[in-house]
Coordinates of C-alpha atoms in Angstrom, one line a residue:
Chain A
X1 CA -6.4 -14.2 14.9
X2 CA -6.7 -13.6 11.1
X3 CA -3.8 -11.8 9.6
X4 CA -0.3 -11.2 7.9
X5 CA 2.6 -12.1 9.8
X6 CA 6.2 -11.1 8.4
X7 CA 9.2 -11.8 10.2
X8 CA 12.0 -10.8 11.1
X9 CA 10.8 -7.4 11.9
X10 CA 14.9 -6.4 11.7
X11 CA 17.3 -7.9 9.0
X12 CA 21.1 -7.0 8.4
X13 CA 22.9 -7.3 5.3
X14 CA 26.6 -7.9 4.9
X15 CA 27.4 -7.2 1.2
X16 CA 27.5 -9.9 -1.0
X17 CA 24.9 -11.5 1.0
X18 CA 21.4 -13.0 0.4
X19 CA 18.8 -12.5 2.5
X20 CA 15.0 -14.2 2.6
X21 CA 12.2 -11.9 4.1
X22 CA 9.1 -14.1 5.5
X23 CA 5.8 -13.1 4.8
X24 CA 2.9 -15.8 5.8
X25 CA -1.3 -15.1 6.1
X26 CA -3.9 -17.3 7.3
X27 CA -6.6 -15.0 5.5
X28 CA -6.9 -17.4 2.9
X29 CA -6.3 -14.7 0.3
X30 CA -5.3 -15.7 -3.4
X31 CA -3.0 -13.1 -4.0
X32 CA 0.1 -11.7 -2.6
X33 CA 2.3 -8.6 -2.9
X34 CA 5.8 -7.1 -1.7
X35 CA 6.2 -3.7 -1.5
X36 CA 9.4 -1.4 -1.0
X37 CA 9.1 1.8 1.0
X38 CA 11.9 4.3 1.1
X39 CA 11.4 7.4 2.8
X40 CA 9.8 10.2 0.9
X41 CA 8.1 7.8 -1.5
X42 CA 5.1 5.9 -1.7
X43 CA 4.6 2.2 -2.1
X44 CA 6.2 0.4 -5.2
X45 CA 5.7 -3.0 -6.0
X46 CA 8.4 -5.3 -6.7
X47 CA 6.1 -8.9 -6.8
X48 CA 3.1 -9.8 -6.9
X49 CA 1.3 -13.0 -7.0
X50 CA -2.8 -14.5 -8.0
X51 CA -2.5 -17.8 -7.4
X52 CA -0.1 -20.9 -6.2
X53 CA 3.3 -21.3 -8.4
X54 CA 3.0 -18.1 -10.5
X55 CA 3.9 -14.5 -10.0
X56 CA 5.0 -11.4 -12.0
X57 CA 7.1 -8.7 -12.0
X58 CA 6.2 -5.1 -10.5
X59 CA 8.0 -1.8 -11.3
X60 CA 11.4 -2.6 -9.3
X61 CA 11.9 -6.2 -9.1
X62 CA 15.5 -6.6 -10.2
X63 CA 17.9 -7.9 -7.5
X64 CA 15.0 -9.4 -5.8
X65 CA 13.5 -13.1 -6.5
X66 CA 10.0 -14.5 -4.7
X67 CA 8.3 -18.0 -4.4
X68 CA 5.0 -18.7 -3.9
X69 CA 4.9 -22.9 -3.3
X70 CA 2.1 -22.4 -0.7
X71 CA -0.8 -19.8 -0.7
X72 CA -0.1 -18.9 2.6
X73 CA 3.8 -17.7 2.0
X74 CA 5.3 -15.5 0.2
X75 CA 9.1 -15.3 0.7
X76 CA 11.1 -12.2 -0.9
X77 CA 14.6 -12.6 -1.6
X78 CA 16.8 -9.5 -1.7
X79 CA 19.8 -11.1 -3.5
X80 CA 23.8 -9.3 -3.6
X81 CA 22.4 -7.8 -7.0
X82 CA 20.6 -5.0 -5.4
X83 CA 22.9 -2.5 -4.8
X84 CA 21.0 -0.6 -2.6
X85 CA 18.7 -2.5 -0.3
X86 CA 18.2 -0.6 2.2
X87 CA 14.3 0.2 3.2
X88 CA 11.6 -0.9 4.5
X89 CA 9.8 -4.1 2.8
X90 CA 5.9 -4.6 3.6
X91 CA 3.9 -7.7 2.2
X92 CA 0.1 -7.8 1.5
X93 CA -2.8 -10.0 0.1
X94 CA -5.9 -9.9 -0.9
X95 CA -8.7 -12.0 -2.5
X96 CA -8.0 -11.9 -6.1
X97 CA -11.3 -11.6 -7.8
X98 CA -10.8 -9.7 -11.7
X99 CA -12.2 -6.9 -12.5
X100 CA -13.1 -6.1 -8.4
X101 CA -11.4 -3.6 -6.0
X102 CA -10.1 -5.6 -4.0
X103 CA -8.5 -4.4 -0.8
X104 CA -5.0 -5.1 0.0
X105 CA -4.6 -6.0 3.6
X106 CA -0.9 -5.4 5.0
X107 CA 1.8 -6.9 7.3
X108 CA 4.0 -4.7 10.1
X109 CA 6.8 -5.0 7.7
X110 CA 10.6 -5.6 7.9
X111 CA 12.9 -2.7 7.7
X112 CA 16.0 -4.1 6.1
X113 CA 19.9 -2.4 6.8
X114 CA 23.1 -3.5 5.5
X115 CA 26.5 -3.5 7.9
Chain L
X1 CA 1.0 4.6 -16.9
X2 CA -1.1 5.4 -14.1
X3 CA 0.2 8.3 -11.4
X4 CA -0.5 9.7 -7.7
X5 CA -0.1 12.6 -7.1
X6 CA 0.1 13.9 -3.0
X7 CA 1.0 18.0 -3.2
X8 CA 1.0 17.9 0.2
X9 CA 3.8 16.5 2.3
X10 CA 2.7 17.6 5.8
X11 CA -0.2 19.2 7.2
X12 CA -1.4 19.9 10.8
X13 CA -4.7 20.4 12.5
X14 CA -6.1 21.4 15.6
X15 CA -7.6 18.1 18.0
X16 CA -11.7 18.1 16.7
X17 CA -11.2 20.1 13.7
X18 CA -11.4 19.2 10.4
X19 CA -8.9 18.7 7.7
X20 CA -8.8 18.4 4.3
X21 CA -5.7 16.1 2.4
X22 CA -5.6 16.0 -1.5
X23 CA -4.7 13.5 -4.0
X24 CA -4.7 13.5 -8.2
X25 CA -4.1 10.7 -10.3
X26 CA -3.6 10.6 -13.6
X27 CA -5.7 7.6 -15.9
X28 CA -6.7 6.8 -19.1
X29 CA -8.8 4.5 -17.5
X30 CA -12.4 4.9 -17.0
X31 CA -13.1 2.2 -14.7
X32 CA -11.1 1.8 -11.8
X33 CA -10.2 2.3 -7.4
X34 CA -9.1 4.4 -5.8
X35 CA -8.3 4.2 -1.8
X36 CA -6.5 5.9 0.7
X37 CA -4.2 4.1 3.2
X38 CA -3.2 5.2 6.4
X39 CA 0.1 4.5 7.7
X40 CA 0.5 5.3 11.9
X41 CA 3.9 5.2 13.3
X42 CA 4.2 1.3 13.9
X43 CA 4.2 1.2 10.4
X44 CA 1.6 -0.5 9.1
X45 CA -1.0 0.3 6.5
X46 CA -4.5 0.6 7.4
X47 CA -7.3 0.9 5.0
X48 CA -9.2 4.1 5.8
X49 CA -11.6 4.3 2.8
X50 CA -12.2 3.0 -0.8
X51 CA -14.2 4.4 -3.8
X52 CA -15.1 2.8 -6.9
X53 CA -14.8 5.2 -9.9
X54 CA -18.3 4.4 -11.0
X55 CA -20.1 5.4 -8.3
X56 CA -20.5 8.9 -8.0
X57 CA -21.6 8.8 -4.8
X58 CA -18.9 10.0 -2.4
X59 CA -17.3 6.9 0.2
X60 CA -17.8 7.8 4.0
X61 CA -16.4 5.8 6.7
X62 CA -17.5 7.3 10.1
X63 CA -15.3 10.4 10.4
X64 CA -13.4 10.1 7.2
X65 CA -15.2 10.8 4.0
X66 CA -14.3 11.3 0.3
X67 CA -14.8 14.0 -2.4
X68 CA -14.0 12.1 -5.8
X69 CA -14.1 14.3 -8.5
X70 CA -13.3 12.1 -11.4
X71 CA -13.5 14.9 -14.3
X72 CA -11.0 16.8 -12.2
X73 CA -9.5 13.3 -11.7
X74 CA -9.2 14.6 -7.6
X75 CA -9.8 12.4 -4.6
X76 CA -9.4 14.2 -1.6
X77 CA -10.3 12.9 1.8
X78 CA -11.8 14.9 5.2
X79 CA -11.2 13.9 8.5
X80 CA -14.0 15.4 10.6
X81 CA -13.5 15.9 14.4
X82 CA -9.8 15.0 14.2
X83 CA -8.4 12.6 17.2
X84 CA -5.2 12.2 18.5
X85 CA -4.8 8.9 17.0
X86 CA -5.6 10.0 13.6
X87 CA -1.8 11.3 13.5
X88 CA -0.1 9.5 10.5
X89 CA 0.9 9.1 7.2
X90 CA -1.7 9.1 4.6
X91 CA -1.1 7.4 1.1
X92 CA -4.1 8.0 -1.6
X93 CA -3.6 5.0 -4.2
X94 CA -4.9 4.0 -7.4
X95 CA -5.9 0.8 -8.9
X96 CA -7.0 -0.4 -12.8
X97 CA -10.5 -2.4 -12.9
X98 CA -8.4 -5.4 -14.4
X99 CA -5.0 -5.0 -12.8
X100 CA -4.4 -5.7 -9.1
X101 CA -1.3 -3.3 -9.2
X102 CA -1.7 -0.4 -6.5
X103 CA 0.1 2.7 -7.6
X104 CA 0.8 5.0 -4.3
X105 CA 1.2 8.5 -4.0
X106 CA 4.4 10.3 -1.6
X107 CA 1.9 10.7 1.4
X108 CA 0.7 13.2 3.8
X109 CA 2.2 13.5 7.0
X110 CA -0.5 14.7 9.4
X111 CA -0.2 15.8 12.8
X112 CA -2.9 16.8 15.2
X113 CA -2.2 19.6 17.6
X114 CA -3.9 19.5 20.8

């Protein structure tokens, strides 16, 4: 089965603490994307990604770092710099053709807690 | 910069009614997406419909259809015949013709009655 597959589904935090969030697809989608949820908001992007070994910034990307060495993963990084980490973290790609709407296809997510 | 706009946080309809959930954005833009997402309580989003601003021809998808106002800059979406299993969160988002940023509203919380 096609799809987006982020693991663990649970993560804990101590402080001080890195922690790597999984997110792999076999969709064959070009781009990828990590979003942060917190409760009472909508989706905002912290990274996103078009193509193999390049990425940008989205609206809250400090304290977090990404990779994309393979098009089918996309790893987040919450590093000991974001103070409040706390939330639930969903991934997404898409095809990436400019200029088109796209439609962003989404994983079960991880919902992140520090101890 | 672009903004979504959900006046709505929860709204509750009868099983096989209809219901109405609104959006606004706010765009410079003239060319762009707009979609709404539905989010049930495993947590993961679904697409339930998409629009391209250029088309003023409303989206339908089955039992969910669009009424995209773009003057008003409004994008509401109707839910015909409501099921059960259309209880969930419901996130209208926005997207530029040449940026492949989505920019998410706070969501709807619906919940059907029986």
């Amino acid at each position: 089965d096609g799809g987006i597959t982020q693991s663990p589904k649970y993560l804990f935090r101590k402080e001080g603490q890195n922690v790597t969030l999984s997110c792999e697809q076999n969709l064959n989608h070009d781009a990828m994307y990590w979003y942060r949820q917190d409760p009472g908001q909508g989706l905002r992007l912290i990274y996103y990604s078009q193509i193999v070994n390049d990425f940008q910034k989205g609206d809250i990307a400090e304290g977090y770092s990404v990779s994309r060495e393979k098009k089918e993963s996309f790893p987040l990084t919450v590093t000991s710099a974001q103070k409040n980490p706390t939330a639930f973290y969903l991934c997404a790609s898409s095809p990436y053709e400019r200029g088109s709407g796209n439609i962003q296809y989404f994983g079960a997510g991880t919902r992140l807690s520090v101890l | 910069a672009q903004t979504v706009t959900q006046s709505q946080p929860e709204m509750s309809v009868q099983e096989a009614e209809t219901v109405t959930l609104s959006c606004t954005y706010d765009t410079s833009e003239s060319d762009y997406y707009l979609f709404w997402y539905k989010q049930p309580p495993s947590r993961q989003m679904i697409l339930v419909i998409r629009q391209e601003a250029y088309k003023q021809q409303n989206a339908t998808e089955n039992r969910f259809s669009v009424n995209f106002q773009k003057a008003a800059k409004s994008f509401s979406l109707k839910i015909s015949d409501s099921q059960l299993g259309d209880a969930a969160m419901y996130f209208c988002a926005y997207k530029d013709f040449g940026n492949e940023k989505l920019t998410f509203g706070t969501g709807t919380r619906l919940t059907i009655i029986p």
